[in-house]
CSV table of C-alpha atoms and ligand atoms in Angstrom, one decimal:
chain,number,residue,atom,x,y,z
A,1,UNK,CA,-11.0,6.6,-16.1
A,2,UNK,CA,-7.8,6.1,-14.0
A,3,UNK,CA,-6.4,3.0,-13.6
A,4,UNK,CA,-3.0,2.4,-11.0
A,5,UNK,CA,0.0,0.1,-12.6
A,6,UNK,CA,2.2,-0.9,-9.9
A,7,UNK,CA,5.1,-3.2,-9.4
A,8,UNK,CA,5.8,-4.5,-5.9
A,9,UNK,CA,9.4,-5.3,-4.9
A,10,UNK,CA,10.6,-6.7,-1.6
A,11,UNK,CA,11.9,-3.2,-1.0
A,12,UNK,CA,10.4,-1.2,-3.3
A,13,UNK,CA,7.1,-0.2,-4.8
A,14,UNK,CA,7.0,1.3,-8.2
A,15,UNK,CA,3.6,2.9,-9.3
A,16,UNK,CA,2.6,4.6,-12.4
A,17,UNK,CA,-1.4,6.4,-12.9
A,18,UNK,CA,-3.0,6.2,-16.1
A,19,UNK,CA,-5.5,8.1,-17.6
A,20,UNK,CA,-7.4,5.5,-19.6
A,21,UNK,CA,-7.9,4.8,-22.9
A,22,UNK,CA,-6.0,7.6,-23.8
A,23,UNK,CA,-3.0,5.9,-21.8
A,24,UNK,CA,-1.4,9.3,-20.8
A,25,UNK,CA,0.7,9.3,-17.8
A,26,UNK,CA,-1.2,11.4,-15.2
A,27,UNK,CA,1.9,10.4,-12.4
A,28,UNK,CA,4.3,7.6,-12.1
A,29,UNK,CA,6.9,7.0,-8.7
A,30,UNK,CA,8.5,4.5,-6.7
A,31,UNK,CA,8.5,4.2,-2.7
A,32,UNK,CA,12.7,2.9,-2.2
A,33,UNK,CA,13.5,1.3,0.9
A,34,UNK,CA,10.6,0.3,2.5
A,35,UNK,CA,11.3,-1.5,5.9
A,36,UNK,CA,13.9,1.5,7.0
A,37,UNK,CA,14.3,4.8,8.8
A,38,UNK,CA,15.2,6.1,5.9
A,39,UNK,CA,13.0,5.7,3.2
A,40,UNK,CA,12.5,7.6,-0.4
A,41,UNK,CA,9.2,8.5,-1.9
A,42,UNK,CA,9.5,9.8,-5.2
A,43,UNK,CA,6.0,11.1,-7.5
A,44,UNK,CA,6.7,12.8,-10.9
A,45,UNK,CA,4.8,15.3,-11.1
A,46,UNK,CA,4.2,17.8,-14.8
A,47,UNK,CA,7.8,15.8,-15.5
A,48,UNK,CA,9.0,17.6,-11.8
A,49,UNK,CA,10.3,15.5,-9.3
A,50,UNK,CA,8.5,15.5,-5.4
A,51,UNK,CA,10.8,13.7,-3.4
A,52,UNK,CA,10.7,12.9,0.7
A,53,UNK,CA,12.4,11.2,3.3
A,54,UNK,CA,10.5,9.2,5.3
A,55,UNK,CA,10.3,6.0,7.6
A,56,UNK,CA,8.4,3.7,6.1
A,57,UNK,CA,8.3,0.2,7.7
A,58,UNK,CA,5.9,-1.6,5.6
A,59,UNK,CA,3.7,-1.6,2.2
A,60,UNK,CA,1.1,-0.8,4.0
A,61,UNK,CA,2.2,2.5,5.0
A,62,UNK,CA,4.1,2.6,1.9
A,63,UNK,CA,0.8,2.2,-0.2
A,64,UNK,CA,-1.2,4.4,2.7
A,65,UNK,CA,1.6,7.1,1.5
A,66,UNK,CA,1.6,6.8,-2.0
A,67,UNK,CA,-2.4,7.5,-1.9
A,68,UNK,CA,-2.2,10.4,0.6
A,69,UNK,CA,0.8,11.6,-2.0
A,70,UNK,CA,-1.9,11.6,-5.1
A,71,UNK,CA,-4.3,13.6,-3.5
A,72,UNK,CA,-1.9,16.2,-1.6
A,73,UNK,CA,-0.4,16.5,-5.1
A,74,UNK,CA,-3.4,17.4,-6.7
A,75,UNK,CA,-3.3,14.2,-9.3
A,76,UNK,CA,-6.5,13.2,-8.0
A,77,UNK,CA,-9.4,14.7,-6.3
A,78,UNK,CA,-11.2,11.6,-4.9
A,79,UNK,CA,-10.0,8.0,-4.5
A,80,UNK,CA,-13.3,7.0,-6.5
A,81,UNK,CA,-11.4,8.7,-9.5
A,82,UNK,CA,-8.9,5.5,-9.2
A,83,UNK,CA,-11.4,2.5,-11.4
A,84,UNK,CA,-8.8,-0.2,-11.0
A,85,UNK,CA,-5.6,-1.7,-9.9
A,86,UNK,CA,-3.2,-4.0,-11.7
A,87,UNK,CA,-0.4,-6.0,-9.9
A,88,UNK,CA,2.7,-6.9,-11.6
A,89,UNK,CA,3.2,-10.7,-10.4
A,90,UNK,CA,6.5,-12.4,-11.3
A,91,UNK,CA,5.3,-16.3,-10.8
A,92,UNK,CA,2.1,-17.4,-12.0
A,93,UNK,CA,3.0,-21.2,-12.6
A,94,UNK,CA,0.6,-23.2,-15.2
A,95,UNK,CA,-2.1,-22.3,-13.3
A,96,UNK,CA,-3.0,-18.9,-14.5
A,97,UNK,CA,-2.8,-18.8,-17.9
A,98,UNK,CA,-4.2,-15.0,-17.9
A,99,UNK,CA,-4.1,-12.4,-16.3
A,100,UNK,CA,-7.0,-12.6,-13.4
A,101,UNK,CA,-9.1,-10.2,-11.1
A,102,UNK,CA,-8.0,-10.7,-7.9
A,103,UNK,CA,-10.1,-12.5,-5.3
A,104,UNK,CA,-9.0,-14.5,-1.9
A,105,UNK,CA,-8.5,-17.8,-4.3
A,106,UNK,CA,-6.4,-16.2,-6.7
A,107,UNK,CA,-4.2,-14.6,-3.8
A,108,UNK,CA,-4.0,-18.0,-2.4
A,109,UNK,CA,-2.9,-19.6,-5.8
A,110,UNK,CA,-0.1,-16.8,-6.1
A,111,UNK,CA,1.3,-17.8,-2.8
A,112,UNK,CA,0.7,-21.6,-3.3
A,113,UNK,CA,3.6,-20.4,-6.3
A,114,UNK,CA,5.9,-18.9,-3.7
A,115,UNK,CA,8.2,-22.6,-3.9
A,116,UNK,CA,8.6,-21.1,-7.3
A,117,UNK,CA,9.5,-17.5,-7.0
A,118,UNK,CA,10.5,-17.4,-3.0
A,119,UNK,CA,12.3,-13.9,-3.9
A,120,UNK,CA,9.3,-12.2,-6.0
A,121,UNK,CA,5.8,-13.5,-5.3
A,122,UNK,CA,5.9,-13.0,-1.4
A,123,UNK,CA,6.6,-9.4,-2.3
A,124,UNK,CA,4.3,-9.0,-4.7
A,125,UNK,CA,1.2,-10.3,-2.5
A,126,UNK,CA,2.0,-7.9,0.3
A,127,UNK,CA,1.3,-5.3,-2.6
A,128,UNK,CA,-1.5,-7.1,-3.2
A,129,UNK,CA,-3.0,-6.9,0.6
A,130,UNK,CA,-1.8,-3.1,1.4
A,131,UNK,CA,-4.1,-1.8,-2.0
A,132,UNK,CA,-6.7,-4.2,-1.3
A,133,UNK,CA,-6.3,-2.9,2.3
A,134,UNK,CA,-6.6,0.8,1.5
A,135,UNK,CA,-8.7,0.8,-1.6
A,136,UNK,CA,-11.4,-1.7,-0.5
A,137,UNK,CA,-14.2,-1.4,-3.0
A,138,UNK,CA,-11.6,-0.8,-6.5
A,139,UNK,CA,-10.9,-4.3,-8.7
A,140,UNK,CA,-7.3,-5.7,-8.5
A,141,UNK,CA,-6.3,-7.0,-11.3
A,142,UNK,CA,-3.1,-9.5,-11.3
A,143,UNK,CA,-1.0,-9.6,-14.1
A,144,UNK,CA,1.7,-12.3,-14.8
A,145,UNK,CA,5.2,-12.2,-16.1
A,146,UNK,CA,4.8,-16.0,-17.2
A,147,UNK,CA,1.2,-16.1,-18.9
A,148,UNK,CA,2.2,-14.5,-22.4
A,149,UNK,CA,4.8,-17.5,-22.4
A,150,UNK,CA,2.3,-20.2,-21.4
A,151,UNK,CA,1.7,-20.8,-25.5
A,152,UNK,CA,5.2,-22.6,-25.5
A,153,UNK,CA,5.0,-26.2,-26.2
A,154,UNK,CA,6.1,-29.3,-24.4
A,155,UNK,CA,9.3,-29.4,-26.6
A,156,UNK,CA,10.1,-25.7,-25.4
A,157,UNK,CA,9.2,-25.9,-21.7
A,158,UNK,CA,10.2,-28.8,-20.4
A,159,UNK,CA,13.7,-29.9,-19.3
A,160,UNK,CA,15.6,-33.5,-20.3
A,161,UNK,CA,15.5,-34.2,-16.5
A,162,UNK,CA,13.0,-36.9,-14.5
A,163,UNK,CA,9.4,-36.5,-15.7
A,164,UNK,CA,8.7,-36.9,-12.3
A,165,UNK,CA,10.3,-33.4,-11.4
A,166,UNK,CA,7.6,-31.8,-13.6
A,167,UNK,CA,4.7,-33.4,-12.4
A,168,UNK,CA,5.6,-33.5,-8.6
A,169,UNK,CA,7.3,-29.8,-8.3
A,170,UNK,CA,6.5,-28.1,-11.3
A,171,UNK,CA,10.1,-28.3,-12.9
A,172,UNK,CA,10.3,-26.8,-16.4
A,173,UNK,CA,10.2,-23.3,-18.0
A,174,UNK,CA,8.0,-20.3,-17.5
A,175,UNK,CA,9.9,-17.9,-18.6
A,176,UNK,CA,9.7,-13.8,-17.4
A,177,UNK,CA,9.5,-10.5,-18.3
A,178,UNK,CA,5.8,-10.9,-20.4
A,179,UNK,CA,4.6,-8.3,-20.7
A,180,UNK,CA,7.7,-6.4,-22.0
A,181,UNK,CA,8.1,-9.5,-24.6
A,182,UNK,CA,4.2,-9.4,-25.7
A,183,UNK,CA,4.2,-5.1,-25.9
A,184,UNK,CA,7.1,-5.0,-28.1
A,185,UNK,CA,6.0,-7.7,-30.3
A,186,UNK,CA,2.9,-6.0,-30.4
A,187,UNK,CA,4.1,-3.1,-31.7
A,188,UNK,CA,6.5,-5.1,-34.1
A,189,UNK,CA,3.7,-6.6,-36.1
A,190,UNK,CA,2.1,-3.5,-35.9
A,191,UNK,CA,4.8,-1.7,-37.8
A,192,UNK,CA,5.4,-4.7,-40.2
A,193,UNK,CA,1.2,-4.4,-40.9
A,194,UNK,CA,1.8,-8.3,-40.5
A,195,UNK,CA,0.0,-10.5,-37.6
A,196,UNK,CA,1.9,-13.5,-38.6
A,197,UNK,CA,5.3,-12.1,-38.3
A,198,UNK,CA,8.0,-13.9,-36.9
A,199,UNK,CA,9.9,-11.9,-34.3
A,200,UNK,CA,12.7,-12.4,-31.8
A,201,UNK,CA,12.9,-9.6,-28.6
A,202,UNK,CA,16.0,-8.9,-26.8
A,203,UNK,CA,14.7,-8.0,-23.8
A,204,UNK,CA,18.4,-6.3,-22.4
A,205,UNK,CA,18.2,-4.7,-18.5
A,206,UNK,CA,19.3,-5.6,-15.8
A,207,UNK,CA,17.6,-8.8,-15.5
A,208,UNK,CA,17.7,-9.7,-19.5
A,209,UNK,CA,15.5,-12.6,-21.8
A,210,UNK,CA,15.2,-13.2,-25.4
A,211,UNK,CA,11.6,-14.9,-26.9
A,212,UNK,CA,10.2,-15.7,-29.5
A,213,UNK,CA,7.1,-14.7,-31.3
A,214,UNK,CA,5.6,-16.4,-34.2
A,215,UNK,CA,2.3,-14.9,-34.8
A,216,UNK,CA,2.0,-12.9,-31.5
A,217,UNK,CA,2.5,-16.2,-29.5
A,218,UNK,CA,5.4,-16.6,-27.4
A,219,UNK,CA,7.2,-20.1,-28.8
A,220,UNK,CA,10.6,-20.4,-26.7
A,221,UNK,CA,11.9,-17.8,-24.0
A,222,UNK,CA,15.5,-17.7,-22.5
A,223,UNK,CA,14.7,-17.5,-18.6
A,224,UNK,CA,13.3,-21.0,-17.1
A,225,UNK,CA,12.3,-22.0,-13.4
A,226,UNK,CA,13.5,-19.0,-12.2
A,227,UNK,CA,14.9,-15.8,-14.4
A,228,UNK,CA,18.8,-16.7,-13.8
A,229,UNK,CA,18.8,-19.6,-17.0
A,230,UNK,CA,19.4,-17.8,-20.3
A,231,UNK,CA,21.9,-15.3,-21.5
A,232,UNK,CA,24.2,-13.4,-19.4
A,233,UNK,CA,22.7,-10.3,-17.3
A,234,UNK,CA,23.8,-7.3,-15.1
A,235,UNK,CA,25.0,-10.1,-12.1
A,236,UNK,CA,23.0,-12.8,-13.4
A,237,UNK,CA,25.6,-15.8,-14.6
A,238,UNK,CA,22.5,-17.2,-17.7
A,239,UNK,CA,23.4,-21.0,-18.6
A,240,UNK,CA,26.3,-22.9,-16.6
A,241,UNK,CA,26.4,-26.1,-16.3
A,242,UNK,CA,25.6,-27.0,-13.4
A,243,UNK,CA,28.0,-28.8,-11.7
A,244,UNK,CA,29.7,-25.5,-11.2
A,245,UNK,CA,27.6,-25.6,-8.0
A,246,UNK,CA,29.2,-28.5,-6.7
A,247,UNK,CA,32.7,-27.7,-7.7
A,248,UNK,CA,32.8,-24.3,-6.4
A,249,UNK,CA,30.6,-25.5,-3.0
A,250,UNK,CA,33.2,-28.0,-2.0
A,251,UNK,CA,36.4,-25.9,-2.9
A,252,UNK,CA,35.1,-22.8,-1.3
A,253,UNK,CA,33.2,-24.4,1.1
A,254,UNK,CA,29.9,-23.3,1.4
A,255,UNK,CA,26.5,-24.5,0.7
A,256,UNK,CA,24.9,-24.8,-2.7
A,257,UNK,CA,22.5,-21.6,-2.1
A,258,UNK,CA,25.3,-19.5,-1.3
A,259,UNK,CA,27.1,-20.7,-4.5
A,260,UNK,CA,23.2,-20.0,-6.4
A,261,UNK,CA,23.6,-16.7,-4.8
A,262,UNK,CA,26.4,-15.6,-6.4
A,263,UNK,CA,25.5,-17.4,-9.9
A,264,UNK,CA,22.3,-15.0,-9.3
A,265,UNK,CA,24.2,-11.4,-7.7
A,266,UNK,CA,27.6,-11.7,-8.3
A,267,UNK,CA,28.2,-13.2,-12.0
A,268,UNK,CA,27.1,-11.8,-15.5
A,269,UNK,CA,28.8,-8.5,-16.3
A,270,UNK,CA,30.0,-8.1,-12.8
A,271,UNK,CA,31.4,-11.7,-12.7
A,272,UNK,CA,33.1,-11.0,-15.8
A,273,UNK,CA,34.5,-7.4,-15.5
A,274,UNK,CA,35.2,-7.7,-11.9
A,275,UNK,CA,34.2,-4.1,-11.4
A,276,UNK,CA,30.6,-3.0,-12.8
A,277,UNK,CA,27.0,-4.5,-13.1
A,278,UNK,CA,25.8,-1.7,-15.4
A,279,UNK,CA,26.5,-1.9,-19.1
A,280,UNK,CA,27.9,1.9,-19.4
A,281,UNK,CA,30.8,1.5,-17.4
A,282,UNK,CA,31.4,-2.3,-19.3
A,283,UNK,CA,31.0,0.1,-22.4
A,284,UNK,CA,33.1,2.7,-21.2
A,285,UNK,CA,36.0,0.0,-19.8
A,286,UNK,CA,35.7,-1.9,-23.2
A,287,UNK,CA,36.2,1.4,-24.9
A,288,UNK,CA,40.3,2.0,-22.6
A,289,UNK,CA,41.1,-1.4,-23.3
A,290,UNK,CA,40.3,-3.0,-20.3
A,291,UNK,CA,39.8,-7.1,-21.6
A,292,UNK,CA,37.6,-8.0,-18.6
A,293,UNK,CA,35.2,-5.0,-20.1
A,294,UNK,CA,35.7,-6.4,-23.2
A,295,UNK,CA,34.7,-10.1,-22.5
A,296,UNK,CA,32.1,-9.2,-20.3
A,297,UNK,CA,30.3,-7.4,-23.4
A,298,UNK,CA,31.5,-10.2,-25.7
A,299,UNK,CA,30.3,-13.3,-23.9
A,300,UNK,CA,26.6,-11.5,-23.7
A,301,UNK,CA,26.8,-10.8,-27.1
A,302,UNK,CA,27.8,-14.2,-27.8
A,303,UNK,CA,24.8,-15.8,-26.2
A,304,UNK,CA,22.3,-13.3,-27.0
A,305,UNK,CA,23.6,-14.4,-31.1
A,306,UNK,CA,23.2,-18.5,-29.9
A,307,UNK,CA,19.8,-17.9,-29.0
A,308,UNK,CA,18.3,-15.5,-32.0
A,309,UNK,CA,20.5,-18.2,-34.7
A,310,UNK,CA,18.5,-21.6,-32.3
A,311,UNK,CA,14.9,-19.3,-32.8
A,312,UNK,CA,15.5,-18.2,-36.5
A,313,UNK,CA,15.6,-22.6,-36.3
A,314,UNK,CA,12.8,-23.5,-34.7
A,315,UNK,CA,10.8,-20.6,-35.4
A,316,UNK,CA,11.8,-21.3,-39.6
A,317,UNK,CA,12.3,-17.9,-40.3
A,318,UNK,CA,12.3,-14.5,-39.4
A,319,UNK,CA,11.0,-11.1,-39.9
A,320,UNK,CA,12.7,-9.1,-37.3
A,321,UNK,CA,14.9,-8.6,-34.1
A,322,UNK,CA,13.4,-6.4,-31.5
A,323,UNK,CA,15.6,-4.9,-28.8
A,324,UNK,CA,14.5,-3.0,-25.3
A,325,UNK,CA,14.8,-2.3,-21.9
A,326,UNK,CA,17.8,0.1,-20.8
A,327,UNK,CA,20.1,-1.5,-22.4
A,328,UNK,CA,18.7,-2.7,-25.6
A,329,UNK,CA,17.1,1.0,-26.0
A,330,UNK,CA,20.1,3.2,-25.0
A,331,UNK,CA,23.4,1.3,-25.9
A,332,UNK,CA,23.8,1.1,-29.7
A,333,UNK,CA,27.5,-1.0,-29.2
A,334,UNK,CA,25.2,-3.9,-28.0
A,335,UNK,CA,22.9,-3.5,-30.7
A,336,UNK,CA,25.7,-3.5,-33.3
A,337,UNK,CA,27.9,-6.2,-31.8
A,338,UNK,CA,24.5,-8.4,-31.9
A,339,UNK,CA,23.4,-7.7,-35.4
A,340,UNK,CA,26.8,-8.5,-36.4
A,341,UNK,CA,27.0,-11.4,-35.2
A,342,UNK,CA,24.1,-12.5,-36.8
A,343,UNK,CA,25.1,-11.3,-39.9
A,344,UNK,CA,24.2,-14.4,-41.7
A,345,UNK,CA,20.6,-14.5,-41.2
A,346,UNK,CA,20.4,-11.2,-43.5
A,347,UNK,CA,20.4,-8.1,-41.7
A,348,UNK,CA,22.2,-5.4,-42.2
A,349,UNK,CA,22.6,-2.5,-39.9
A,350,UNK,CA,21.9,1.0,-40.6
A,351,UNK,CA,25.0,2.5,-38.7
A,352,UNK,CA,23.6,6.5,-38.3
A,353,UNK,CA,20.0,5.0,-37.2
A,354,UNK,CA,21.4,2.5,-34.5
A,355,UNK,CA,23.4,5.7,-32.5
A,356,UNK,CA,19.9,7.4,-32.3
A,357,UNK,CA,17.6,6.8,-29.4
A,358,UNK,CA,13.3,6.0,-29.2
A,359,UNK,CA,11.1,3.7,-31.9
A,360,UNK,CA,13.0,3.1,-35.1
A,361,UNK,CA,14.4,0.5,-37.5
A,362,UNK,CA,18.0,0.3,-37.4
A,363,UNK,CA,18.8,-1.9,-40.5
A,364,UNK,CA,18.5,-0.7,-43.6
A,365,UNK,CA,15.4,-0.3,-46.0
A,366,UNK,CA,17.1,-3.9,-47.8
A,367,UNK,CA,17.5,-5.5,-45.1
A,368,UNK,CA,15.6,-9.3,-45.3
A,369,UNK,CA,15.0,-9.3,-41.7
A,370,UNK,CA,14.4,-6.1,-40.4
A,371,UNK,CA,15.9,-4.7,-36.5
A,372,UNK,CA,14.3,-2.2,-34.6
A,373,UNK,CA,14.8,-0.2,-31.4
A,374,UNK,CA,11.3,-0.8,-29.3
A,375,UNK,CA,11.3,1.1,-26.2
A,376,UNK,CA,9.0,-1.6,-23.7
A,377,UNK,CA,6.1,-0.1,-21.5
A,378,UNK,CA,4.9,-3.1,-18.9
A,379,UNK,CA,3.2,-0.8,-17.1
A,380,UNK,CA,0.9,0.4,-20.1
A,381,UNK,CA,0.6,-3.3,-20.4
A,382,UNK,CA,-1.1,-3.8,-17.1
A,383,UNK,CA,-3.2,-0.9,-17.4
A,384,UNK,CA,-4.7,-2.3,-20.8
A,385,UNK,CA,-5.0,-5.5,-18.6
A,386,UNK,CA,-7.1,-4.0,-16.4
A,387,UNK,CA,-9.1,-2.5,-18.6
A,388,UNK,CA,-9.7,-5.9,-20.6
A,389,UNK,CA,-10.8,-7.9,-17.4
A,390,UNK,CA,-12.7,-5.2,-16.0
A,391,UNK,CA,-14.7,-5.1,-19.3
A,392,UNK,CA,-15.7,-8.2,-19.5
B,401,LIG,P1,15.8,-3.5,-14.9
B,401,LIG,O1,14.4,-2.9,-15.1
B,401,LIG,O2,15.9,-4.9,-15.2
B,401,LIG,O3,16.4,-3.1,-13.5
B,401,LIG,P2,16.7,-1.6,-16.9
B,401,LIG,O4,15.8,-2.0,-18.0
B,401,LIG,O5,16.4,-0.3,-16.2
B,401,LIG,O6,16.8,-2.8,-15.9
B,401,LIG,O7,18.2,-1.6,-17.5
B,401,LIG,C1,19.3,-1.3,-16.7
B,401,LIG,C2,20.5,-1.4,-17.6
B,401,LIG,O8,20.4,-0.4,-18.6
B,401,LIG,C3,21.8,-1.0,-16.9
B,401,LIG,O9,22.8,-2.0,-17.2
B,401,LIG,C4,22.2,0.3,-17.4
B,401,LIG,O10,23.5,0.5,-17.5
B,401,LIG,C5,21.6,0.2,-18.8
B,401,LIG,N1,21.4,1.6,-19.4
B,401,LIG,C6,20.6,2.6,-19.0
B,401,LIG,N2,20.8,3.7,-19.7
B,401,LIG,C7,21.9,3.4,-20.5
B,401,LIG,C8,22.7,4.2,-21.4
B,401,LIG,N3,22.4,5.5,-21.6
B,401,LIG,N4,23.7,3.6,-22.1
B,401,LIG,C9,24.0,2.3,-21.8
B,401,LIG,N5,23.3,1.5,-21.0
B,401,LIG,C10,22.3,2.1,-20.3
């Protein structure tokens, strides 16, 4: 059976087919600049690439293409070959505490959420309406980045601020990137042989979040309201306090959500270095002796080792440190300069294992708590999704 993952961006629409239960990859692509002349519509195809240049103004036609693309390609035959679709959804607030099959009332609750993700749930319901649109009679599936992080407690989520906030606008912390956090720690306690096993992921891309998991429930998580609280990212600034916002407003005069902007594009590794939002070139600059390089690298380290030493805490203990996404699965001077720094805790790093690359431990076999390289799969996450809800 073959089941559709996709990921709507603003701009962007990233798709992947799976054959099901097998999980094998029949096609995955992404539709790039939707809403111009000059848009890109990529299908990988027996590992080739198909790309064309098209205009594509909307999802709609976006999502009209992307079909039309799977049967000119030959990946599918029939559009009654495709038994479901699942729906990344950034923002799913306290109200769904699971994923959910998609109906008008869910729709409506995902954009009654929109106060709370104005940047990701819009796009993600016009994904919703262009496949509901074009693939009438399949089941939609929504799948949340906040739900596996709805187990926190009250200690964890909420903020020191007016209890009013909370209750009148929703302010505390969700939390993001779910169903990387719950996949790897999946597979964690699946390689430990030990349900109960206390793990902390280090969730490093572009956007970046750490959790943690005490016996596969998510307990504390580094992003908040929206994903910019936390550690450092790509151009994402993680904790300031926030007075910054007032300080920098009035002495560069502009208003607080330009200031927000550039606390959300313009800090984080870019901020830092001055030069680069992408960890190889911080790398690479770190490595000629450029200090900005150097800082940049050193103040995410810094923060991602606050965070695993405040879990180890509150958790009481730990089995093992996790670490994916691009830069947690393909830059071992991270991963080095984090274990490190969290020395204490008793790991110790296995130094030829760490330069490698794909699923491995990389402390050594003594090691009391144990790090490993997890490459994440969301999308094999919402297909599973999918195939739970339709099931039942
Ligand atoms: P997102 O999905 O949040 O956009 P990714 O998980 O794709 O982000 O991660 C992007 C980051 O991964 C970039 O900073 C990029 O530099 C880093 N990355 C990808 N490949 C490598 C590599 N070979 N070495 C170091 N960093 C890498």
């Amino acid at each position: 059976m073959k089941i559709l993952a996709v990921n709507a961006g603003s701009s962007s629409l990233k798709f992947q087919l799976f054959e099901m239960p097998s999980e094998e990859v029949v096609t995955s692509g992404i539709v790039e600049r939707i809403g111009y002349d000059n848009a890109i519509i990529t299908f990988k195809v027996n590992g080739e690439k198909i790309k064309e240049d098209k205009q594509i103004l909307n999802h709609k036609t976006a999502v009209e293409l992307v079909i039309h693309g799977l049967i000119s390609n030959k990946i599918i035959e029939s559009l009654d070959e495709i038994k479901g679709v699942g729906h990344r959804v950034v923002q799913g607030g306290e109200y769904f505490k699971n994923s959910a099959v998609i109906d008008e009332d869910v729709i409506a609750h995902i954009r009654g959420l929109i106060d709370l993700a104005p940047l990701h749930n819009p796009a993600n319901i016009t994904g919703i309406e262009a496949f509901r649109n074009a693939l009438p009679n399949v089941p939609q599936i929504a799948v949340f980045d906040t739900t596996f992080h709805q187990t926190m407690t009250e200690d964890a989520y909420l903020y020191a601020v007016p209890y009013e906030w909370y209750e009148k606008y929703g302010v505390r912390k969700y939390g993001f990137h779910g169903t990387s956090h719950q996949y790897v720690s999946e597979r964690a306690a699946e390689i430990l042989g030990n349900k109960k096993a206390k793990v902390i992921v280090c969730h490093l891309g572009n956007g970046a979040s750490i959790c943690a998991v005490d016996g596969g429930k998510s307990v504390d998580t580094s992003m908040g309201l929206t994903p910019l609280e936390g550690i450092p990212m790509g151009t994402r600034s993680g904790n300031v306090d926030p007075a910054v916002l007032m300080l920098v407003s009035s002495k560069e005069d502009k208003t607080y959500g330009e200031v927000l902007d550039e606390l959300n594009k313009k800090s984080g590794y870019l901020g830092l270095s001055g030069f680069s939002n992408d960890s190889r070139d911080i790398i690479d600059g770190m490595n000629e002796g450029n200090h900005r390089a150097y800082l940049a690298h050193q103040v995410q380290v810094k923060r991602i080792a606050d965070y695993i030493g405040s879990y180890y805490v509150y958790m009481g203990g730990l089995d093992a440190i996790c670490f994916t996404a691009g830069i947690g699965e393909n830059a071992p001077e991270v991963r080095r300069d984090v274990i490190k720094a969290v020395k204490v805790l008793g790991i110790e790093l296995d130094a030829a294992e760490n330069q490698k690359r794909g699923e491995r431990m990389i402390s050594t076999k003594d090691s009391k708590v144990k790090a490993y390289i997890i490459p994440t799969n969301e999308e094999v996450m919402i297909a599973r999704e999918v195939i739970r809800l339709e099931s039942k």
